[in-house]
Amino acid sequence: MVVVVDKNLPQERVEKIIAELNRYGFDVHKSTGEKYIILGALGVQPGFDIRKIKMLEGVVDVFRITEPYKLASRRFKDEKTIIKVNDIEIGGDEIIIIAGPCAVENENQIMKLAEVVKNNGAKILRGGAFKPRTSPYSFQGLGEEGLKLLRQAGDSFGLSVITEIIELSHFELIEKYTDIFQVGSRNMYNYPLLKILGTSRKPVMLKRGMSATIDEWLMSAEYILSGGNPNVILCERGIRTFDTSLRNTFDISAIVSVKDKTHLPVCADPSHAIGYRDKIIPMARAAVAAGTDALMIEVHHDPDNALSDGPQALLPEQFSELMKQIKEIAKVIEKKF
Amino acid sequence: MVVVVDKNLPQERVEKIIAELNRYGFDVHKSTGEKYIILGALGVQPGFDIRKIKMLEGVVDVFRITEPYKLASRRFKDEKTIIKVNDIEIGGDEIIIIAGPCAVENENQIMKLAEVVKNNGAKILRGGAFKPRTSPYSFQGLGEEGLKLLRQAGDSFGLSVITEIIELSHFELIEKYTDIFQVGSRNMYNYPLLKILGTSRKPVMLKRGMSATIDEWLMSAEYILSGGNPNVILCERGIRTFDTSLRNTFDISAIVSVKDKTHLPVCADPSHAIGYRDKIIPMARAAVAAGTDALMIEVHHDPDNALSDGPQALLPEQFSELMKQIKEIAKVIEKKF
Amino acid sequence: MVVVVDKNLPQERVEKIIAELNRYGFDVHKSTGEKYIILGALGVQPGFDIRKIKMLEGVVDVFRITEPYKLASRRFKDEKTIIKVNDIEIGGDEIIIIAGPCAVENENQIMKLAEVVKNNGAKILRGGAFKPRTSPYSFQGLGEEGLKLLRQAGDSFGLSVITEIIELSHFELIEKYTDIFQVGSRNMYNYPLLKILGTSRKPVMLKRGMSATIDEWLMSAEYILSGGNPNVILCERGIRTFDTSLRNTFDISAIVSVKDKTHLPVCADPSHAIGYRDKIIPMARAAVAAGTDALMIEVHHDPDNALSDGPQALLPEQFSELMKQIKEIAKVIEKKF
Amino acid sequence: MVVVVDKNLPQERVEKIIAELNRYGFDVHKSTGEKYIILGALGVQPGFDIRKIKMLEGVVDVFRITEPYKLASRRFKDEKTIIKVNDIEIGGDEIIIIAGPCAVENENQIMKLAEVVKNNGAKILRGGAFKPRTSPYSFQGLGEEGLKLLRQAGDSFGLSVITEIIELSHFELIEKYTDIFQVGSRNMYNYPLLKILGTSRKPVMLKRGMSATIDEWLMSAEYILSGGNPNVILCERGIRTFDTSLRNTFDISAIVSVKDKTHLPVCADPSHAIGYRDKIIPMARAAVAAGTDALMIEVHHDPDNALSDGPQALLPEQFSELMKQIKEIAKVIEKKF
């Protein structure tokens, strides 16, 4: 922490600030300039409330040096984290495709879509069984039945599976069936849920909250990591901005800036970000061109009758065409697919 | 729902759009203008995904007429809801003050503060026992011990009590001790939690999410109301904007605009919104001048040593002075305090 | 500027960073902690691009100590600035009311409204002659004719006048007629316009840009101040947030936080912020309760036929009632009105 | 415009609303549903203030059908606009590269950079002569001298040129030298400037305001188009969001969504959006993969000593490498480069 103090502050007031910093456990180095005294308050105090110092008389400004997270930071671990799911590696040279329907609806649907995504190069099958819906009157998912069908479809086609957890009491049930837990945007700040996921060793895909900063996103990752689970995949899924032409604003630059701060791999989810089928294709290409490690795409063979988010599901032939384009773009940036 | 269609669309395409609307259960009235055909799609379909119509060929735009919520709406119930907590009425002519520390820390602290707030006119004592903290390394609350101390302090001074619930597995425990449940900003989208609170008859104070629109806030209230609990108090606690001088931006205009849409009472929480003691006082006055039904204020007799959010706690003498000012402002707008 | 450097950086790299800072004219003080080296880079370089240092190898973070503005800062001048307009003082103990129509429409209208606002205690008459309209197809103001009518109405009723400047070529013309220049939200970043206003000695009311931070707002004030004109009044007029129920979000907390950083007086304009007549009244009260120095209110005797912004104009009787309420609230905070 | 009225409103009140709509020049079609009456108010009234209707008693909601702009809309002209600049076409099959320094600094610099960008495939040379700077203490550009040098460098290497206009009094001067006018983000709402650019026939590149919606951006384009200049190129240059890791958030999805609404071509400016050299490269690739018509890139051979925005200038060898990657990505989406 760096504390900037007014040069004209009486000596005893400066001493008082230093004493206060010492009391909180910081070592203090002082440099005196022309207009300000700079106090370097050294020592790691994660979670320290800097307002306590900001409010002291004569303090001009306070800056946090250490990031509020540690395990998630590249300062702590510079080498890229590669996450293994069965025989797949997320975070390495290969772009991993995660695809499938928004929600598991019935056996026929999930089996058909598993086949479609497998045939086009996806490695992981997605499908929601517990859905967090804005309206209490909307379809809320099939529950355990959905988990079983997802597992069965994954196993039938040699795909790993991912599904969303919205409530910690479902933890043991979902862990039994899934390869990867997905935490949705609305639960990025759900600390009790993040804590329990820290006790698992199965990977967790943590979506960014819709107005979260990069630091807050990594702070939520820290909750999982500090619980003992090192397998966190970050997922950018669109943020809220003032323009409402699309469902959200797909923040592709976050893919690049988060990698500057963390060693964790990043996935991009243009389906939720954009919300309209035809515009998802160019955005998926863009995410790959920007260097995402993984891509999550919703696909449905009959989106008009899908029970949730049909408008943002690609048709199988669109998905197939997109995969061909991605293969070409992957070459340009020396990635495999 | 109103569907705007291009006037030049071939007749059979228009028929197809109408057929699609019928299939989803809407009655359709058609008016033809100079450049557009307007289809009034009548019928209530809460949770209907309007993108399904927006994406049809020839559709220029689609507007939702009915709000996505019903029970929370003034269109459904125009008369103001008054919520009774023991002998207190929230939403009536009296401005209700809720005050106390951020977190219950020990018996001495909560008893002392209960006395302070009681003596200055507060009717409800606040105090957190389970704290949602951004950092996994921060104080997380005393748990059940905190609930017991809060109840004891409330009972000793004739104050009702309010405390936060952050996880649905705590529901029965907290219901045993509290008069009002508080749902924090980070849990406004935690639907499983909202659903279980819908099964209680104890009032729920629902804080606005930090980037939530007014409609989303009311949609979350709808989750509680539709579960059977009519006792929802809304609470504005600051939103995120681009300026970071203060902790958040206290959206006082939301107090006025939400009352335009709902019959539910509104509380204002300037402490979390502002984050710095000295600036909370003018903002609390402003909230009262704008017509809030209730005001929640954090108070601490030793904020430098508080275990959470000390910088935003008023000192007892500041709280006392604020209460005097509020009494005068209440008169101007013909409210009691 | 404070530069945080990785402790493990080889000595010669640290020297290189210091040399670079010296080259840019900074004196450097170095303190070495457990994990970081902190370089205090002392010296004032307004406009220095800190990215130049941020990008050097081994630099962990860079913080600006000195604010990017100087003349606008309370660090530079702690005593409150009081701005004199004829016999009025803005920034002192009295709350100054500025009122009138959005635009000057004709002689009858502006004379009638000047009388209304004068009789209810306003000291300054507002009225636009050059209007910045979102649509090229909307009424753009009467131009010089409007300026003349405004001046005449002000003189007839002993009111000072304020009008908006949208383009620097109008500077001499407007200066001839007005007592105060108004710079609208859309021109807060119009630097050529701000520069020419710096050459005047007439006060300038600078509205906050609709997404501007407090620091950017003061930076724009700095453009005027550094040109030699010390008479800047800041005006909060609503910011853009995600909720669109009202025209904008009236950021009352900005009134409080900007006063923490600057000595300049602050005006509040709830009319533009809110956009709907009935909701302006409680927000105007709130701005006064929060401590604004001045209040700008749009009034119209026939708003249904107003040429611009009729929906946000108070009716004369509403204005009169509001002024009575403000008188009472002013007493609570020991201000005159 | 669609006006939704409460079904229970007395017949004479409904008539009054209809009369009011007629008075404003709208034809009204009425359809009566179970809970609402829908009034289709037909007729084009660009710039009509819908609040006038929203505030009438019994009106539940009002929606605008016609977009607030006309000439910029795909509903008005569906065929893509291709803009010719000398022998270049912007908006066709070829991706046009615009490159050069942030500001023209001296002859040597601009000649050297013109050569670099020409050799790597750019068609248009950029370089600022009048710079809008946040700080009054920063370098403000070389003025006419800069324009001359830019023109000379362009002519020497067979490049068209683009430069920024920040003030309408510079219009004739700049028109003499440039091929394309650039309007910066801070001037997107500068209506007098847009109006004068409408009188030129030289193309105008209109950057999106940093918090502007897509509709507002097109509304500003409408100011130029309605003045008689059909040659508008839109330019996405990053928007403001809550995360401040990068200079701005590069809104690549805007490239896709704006094309849904307009026939005008789109350019992407990752340099200003991102602000840090190394991260501009992946973002430039992403913009091309998303389908931008043109790309604007800042390049400098000695960025450490650049007079403005050095940190966001690519080095010549980085620019060269980027151009190679873009050539490959262009093939994937069937564009030429």
Coordinates of C-alpha atoms in Angstrom, one line a residue, chain C residues 16-269:
Chain C
K16 CA 17.1 1.7 -16.2
I17 CA 13.6 2.5 -14.9
I18 CA 15.0 5.1 -12.7
A19 CA 17.1 6.6 -15.6
E20 CA 13.9 6.7 -17.7
L21 CA 12.0 8.5 -14.9
N22 CA 14.9 11.0 -14.6
R23 CA 14.9 11.5 -18.3
Y24 CA 11.2 12.6 -18.1
G25 CA 12.2 15.0 -15.3
F26 CA 11.2 13.2 -12.2
D27 CA 13.3 13.0 -9.0
V28 CA 13.3 9.4 -7.7
H29 CA 13.2 8.1 -4.1
K30 CA 13.5 4.4 -3.7
S31 CA 12.2 2.2 -0.8
T32 CA 12.7 -1.6 -0.8
G33 CA 10.2 -3.9 0.8
E34 CA 9.7 -7.6 1.1
K35 CA 8.2 -8.1 -2.3
Y36 CA 8.3 -4.8 -4.1
I37 CA 10.5 -1.8 -4.7
I38 CA 8.6 1.4 -4.5
L39 CA 9.9 4.4 -6.5
G40 CA 8.5 7.7 -5.6
A41 CA 8.8 9.8 -8.8
L42 CA 8.5 13.3 -7.6
G43 CA 7.9 16.4 -9.7
V44 CA 4.8 17.9 -11.3
Q45 CA 4.3 16.9 -15.0
P46 CA 0.7 17.7 -15.8
G47 CA -0.4 15.8 -18.9
F48 CA 2.3 13.1 -18.5
D49 CA 1.2 9.8 -20.1
I50 CA 1.8 7.2 -17.3
R51 CA 1.4 4.4 -19.8
K52 CA 5.0 5.2 -20.8
I53 CA 6.2 3.9 -17.4
K54 CA 3.5 1.2 -17.0
M55 CA 4.9 -0.6 -20.1
L56 CA 8.5 -0.8 -18.9
E57 CA 9.7 -4.3 -18.1
G58 CA 9.5 -5.1 -14.4
V59 CA 7.0 -2.4 -13.6
V60 CA 4.1 -3.9 -11.6
D61 CA 1.9 -0.8 -11.3
V62 CA 2.0 3.0 -11.6
F63 CA -0.2 5.4 -9.7
R64 CA -0.6 9.1 -10.3
I65 CA -0.3 11.2 -7.1
T66 CA -0.9 14.6 -8.3
E67 CA -4.4 15.2 -9.8
P68 CA -4.4 15.9 -13.5
Y69 CA -5.8 19.4 -12.7
K70 CA -4.4 22.0 -10.5
L71 CA -6.3 25.3 -10.5
A72 CA -9.6 23.4 -9.9
S73 CA -8.2 21.5 -7.0
R74 CA -8.7 22.0 -3.2
R75 CA -5.1 21.0 -2.8
F76 CA -4.2 24.2 -4.7
K77 CA -6.9 26.5 -3.1
D78 CA -8.7 25.3 -0.1
E79 CA -11.0 28.3 0.5
K80 CA -14.4 28.1 -1.2
T81 CA -14.8 30.1 -4.4
I82 CA -17.7 32.5 -4.3
I83 CA -18.8 33.8 -7.7
K84 CA -20.4 37.2 -8.0
V85 CA -23.0 37.8 -10.7
N86 CA -24.2 41.4 -10.4
D87 CA -25.4 41.5 -6.7
I88 CA -25.7 37.7 -6.4
E89 CA -23.2 35.4 -4.8
I90 CA -23.0 31.8 -5.8
G91 CA -21.2 29.5 -3.4
G92 CA -22.0 31.4 -0.2
D93 CA -24.7 30.9 2.4
E94 CA -27.6 31.5 0.1
I95 CA -29.1 28.9 -2.2
I96 CA -29.4 30.6 -5.6
I97 CA -32.4 29.7 -7.8
I98 CA -32.0 29.8 -11.6
A99 CA -35.2 29.3 -13.4
G100 CA -37.1 29.8 -16.7
P101 CA -38.0 28.0 -19.9
C102 CA -35.8 25.5 -21.7
A103 CA -35.8 27.8 -24.8
V104 CA -36.8 31.4 -25.4
E105 CA -39.8 31.1 -27.7
N106 CA -41.2 34.6 -28.0
E107 CA -41.5 37.9 -26.1
N108 CA -44.7 37.1 -24.4
Q109 CA -43.5 33.7 -23.1
I110 CA -40.2 34.9 -21.7
M111 CA -41.7 38.0 -20.1
K112 CA -44.4 36.0 -18.4
L113 CA -42.0 33.4 -17.1
A114 CA -39.5 36.0 -15.9
E115 CA -42.3 37.4 -13.8
V116 CA -43.3 34.0 -12.4
V117 CA -39.7 33.0 -11.4
K118 CA -39.0 36.5 -10.0
N119 CA -42.1 36.4 -7.8
N120 CA -41.1 33.1 -6.4
G121 CA -37.6 34.0 -5.4
A122 CA -35.4 33.1 -8.4
K123 CA -32.4 35.4 -8.9
I124 CA -31.3 34.3 -12.4
L125 CA -33.4 33.7 -15.5
R126 CA -32.5 30.9 -17.9
G127 CA -33.5 30.5 -21.6
G128 CA -31.8 28.9 -24.5
A129 CA -31.3 30.8 -27.8
F130 CA -29.0 28.2 -29.5
K131 CA -30.1 24.6 -28.7
P132 CA -28.1 21.5 -29.2
R133 CA -30.7 19.0 -30.4
T134 CA -30.2 15.3 -30.9
S135 CA -32.3 15.4 -34.0
P136 CA -31.4 17.7 -37.0
Y137 CA -35.2 17.9 -37.5
S138 CA -36.0 19.6 -34.1
F139 CA -36.3 23.3 -33.2
Q140 CA -32.9 24.8 -32.9
G141 CA -33.6 28.0 -31.1
L142 CA -34.2 31.7 -32.0
G143 CA -30.6 32.7 -32.2
E144 CA -29.8 36.4 -31.6
E145 CA -33.4 37.3 -31.3
G146 CA -33.7 34.9 -28.4
L147 CA -30.7 36.5 -26.7
K148 CA -32.3 39.9 -27.0
L149 CA -35.6 38.8 -25.6
L150 CA -33.8 37.0 -22.7
R151 CA -31.8 40.2 -21.8
Q152 CA -34.9 42.3 -22.0
A153 CA -36.9 40.0 -19.7
G154 CA -34.0 39.8 -17.3
D155 CA -33.7 43.6 -17.2
S156 CA -37.4 44.2 -16.8
F157 CA -37.6 42.0 -13.7
G158 CA -34.2 42.6 -12.2
L159 CA -32.9 39.1 -12.9
S160 CA -29.5 38.2 -14.1
V161 CA -29.5 35.9 -17.1
I162 CA -27.9 32.6 -18.3
T163 CA -27.9 31.1 -21.7
E164 CA -26.1 28.2 -23.5
I165 CA -23.2 28.5 -25.9
I166 CA -22.8 25.6 -28.3
E167 CA -20.2 26.9 -30.8
L168 CA -17.2 29.2 -30.3
S169 CA -18.1 31.4 -33.2
H170 CA -21.1 32.6 -31.2
F171 CA -18.8 33.7 -28.3
E172 CA -18.8 37.5 -28.9
L173 CA -22.4 37.6 -29.7
I174 CA -23.5 35.7 -26.6
E175 CA -21.1 37.6 -24.3
K176 CA -22.8 40.8 -25.3
Y177 CA -26.1 39.7 -23.9
T178 CA -25.6 37.2 -21.1
D179 CA -24.4 37.4 -17.5
I180 CA -23.4 33.7 -17.3
F181 CA -22.4 31.3 -20.1
Q182 CA -23.8 27.8 -19.9
V183 CA -21.8 24.9 -21.4
G184 CA -24.0 21.8 -21.9
S185 CA -23.3 18.2 -21.2
R186 CA -22.4 17.4 -24.8
N187 CA -19.8 20.1 -24.9
M188 CA -17.9 19.2 -21.7
Y189 CA -15.1 17.8 -23.9
N190 CA -15.3 20.6 -26.5
Y191 CA -11.8 22.0 -25.7
P192 CA -11.8 24.8 -28.3
L193 CA -15.0 26.1 -26.8
L194 CA -13.7 25.8 -23.2
K195 CA -10.5 27.6 -24.2
I196 CA -12.3 30.7 -25.6
L197 CA -14.5 30.8 -22.5
G198 CA -11.2 31.0 -20.5
T199 CA -10.6 34.4 -22.1
S200 CA -13.9 35.9 -20.7
R201 CA -14.4 37.1 -17.2
K202 CA -18.1 36.3 -17.2
P203 CA -18.9 33.2 -15.2
V204 CA -19.3 29.8 -16.9
M205 CA -21.7 27.1 -15.7
L206 CA -20.1 23.9 -16.8
K207 CA -22.4 20.9 -17.0
R208 CA -21.0 17.5 -16.3
G209 CA -20.8 15.2 -19.3
M210 CA -23.3 12.4 -19.2
S211 CA -20.7 9.7 -18.6
A212 CA -17.9 11.8 -17.2
T213 CA -16.1 11.1 -14.0
I214 CA -15.6 13.8 -11.4
D215 CA -12.0 14.1 -12.4
E216 CA -12.8 14.6 -16.0
W217 CA -15.3 17.2 -15.1
L218 CA -12.7 19.1 -13.1
M219 CA -10.2 18.6 -16.0
S220 CA -12.6 20.5 -18.3
A221 CA -13.0 23.2 -15.6
E222 CA -9.2 23.4 -15.7
Y223 CA -9.3 24.3 -19.4
I224 CA -11.4 27.4 -18.5
L225 CA -9.5 28.3 -15.4
S226 CA -6.1 28.0 -17.0
G227 CA -7.2 30.4 -19.7
G228 CA -7.6 33.0 -17.0
N229 CA -11.2 32.9 -16.1
P230 CA -11.6 31.9 -12.4
N231 CA -15.4 32.0 -12.5
V232 CA -16.5 28.4 -13.0
I233 CA -19.7 27.0 -11.6
L234 CA -20.1 23.2 -11.9
C235 CA -23.5 21.8 -12.7
E236 CA -24.7 18.2 -12.2
R237 CA -27.5 17.4 -14.6
G238 CA -27.8 13.6 -14.6
I239 CA -25.7 10.8 -15.8
R240 CA -26.4 7.8 -18.0
T241 CA -26.9 4.5 -16.2
F242 CA -28.5 1.2 -17.2
D243 CA -31.9 2.2 -16.0
T244 CA -34.0 4.2 -18.5
S245 CA -37.2 4.8 -16.5
L246 CA -36.2 8.4 -16.2
R247 CA -34.4 10.6 -18.7
N248 CA -31.1 10.3 -16.8
T249 CA -29.9 9.3 -13.3
F250 CA -29.6 12.4 -11.2
D251 CA -26.3 11.9 -9.4
I252 CA -26.9 13.8 -6.2
S253 CA -23.9 12.2 -4.5
A254 CA -21.7 14.0 -7.1
I255 CA -22.7 17.2 -5.4
V256 CA -21.0 16.0 -2.2
S257 CA -18.1 14.2 -3.7
V258 CA -17.1 17.0 -6.1
K259 CA -16.9 19.5 -3.2
D260 CA -14.4 17.2 -1.6
K261 CA -12.0 17.8 -4.5
T262 CA -12.7 21.4 -5.6
H263 CA -13.3 24.8 -4.2
L264 CA -15.7 25.7 -7.0
P265 CA -19.5 26.1 -6.4
V266 CA -22.0 23.5 -7.6
C267 CA -25.4 23.8 -9.1
A268 CA -28.0 21.0 -9.6
D269 CA -30.2 20.7 -12.6

